[in-house]
């Protein structure tokens, strides 16, 4: 069975590329929502969301695999990417909570 080449047509409503430096991810057993935004430099701790994308858990895992493959290909061609600590993101817990809710440990 031969595969047809993939054709991509960018709709006019999606023709503008939006830069993002923050991604907030929320999920439940039915799916995930990726919220793409930008840190607001004039108001520390504020992220403005510009684009939201929903997908199934299966599609999110496939996206993660594709991102891993693309990073590996990039680094093979251009060298290792150096990731610096994002102090703003680290100071403000954002994204999908990977720790199940439960009683908080006593100090």
Phi, psi and omega in degrees: 000124180269147179265139176284146176294146179279130176251139181237131175234117179277120179293150182304323181294344181246018186284339180270131176275130179253123177287140177228140173233014177210134176229120176255128184241127176238142181209162173212180183302340183269339181170181183233152171236124176260121180254111182262129182207194180225140173295139179269107184297333182277350181220088183308135179093352181262130173245125176268123181270129181246335182216137177236134180231127177255147177202161179288160176304321179298315180292326177296318179294320176296320177298317179300319178295318179295320178296318178299316179297319181291322177295316179299317179295320178298311182293327177295324182275319189246354183100167185296137174280134177262120180261121177268156179293129177268094184298325180295314180292323181292322181287332181242104183299112179232159177104189184285130180282111183272354178261123181297147180295149179179183180296140179282140179296145179280140181291000000 
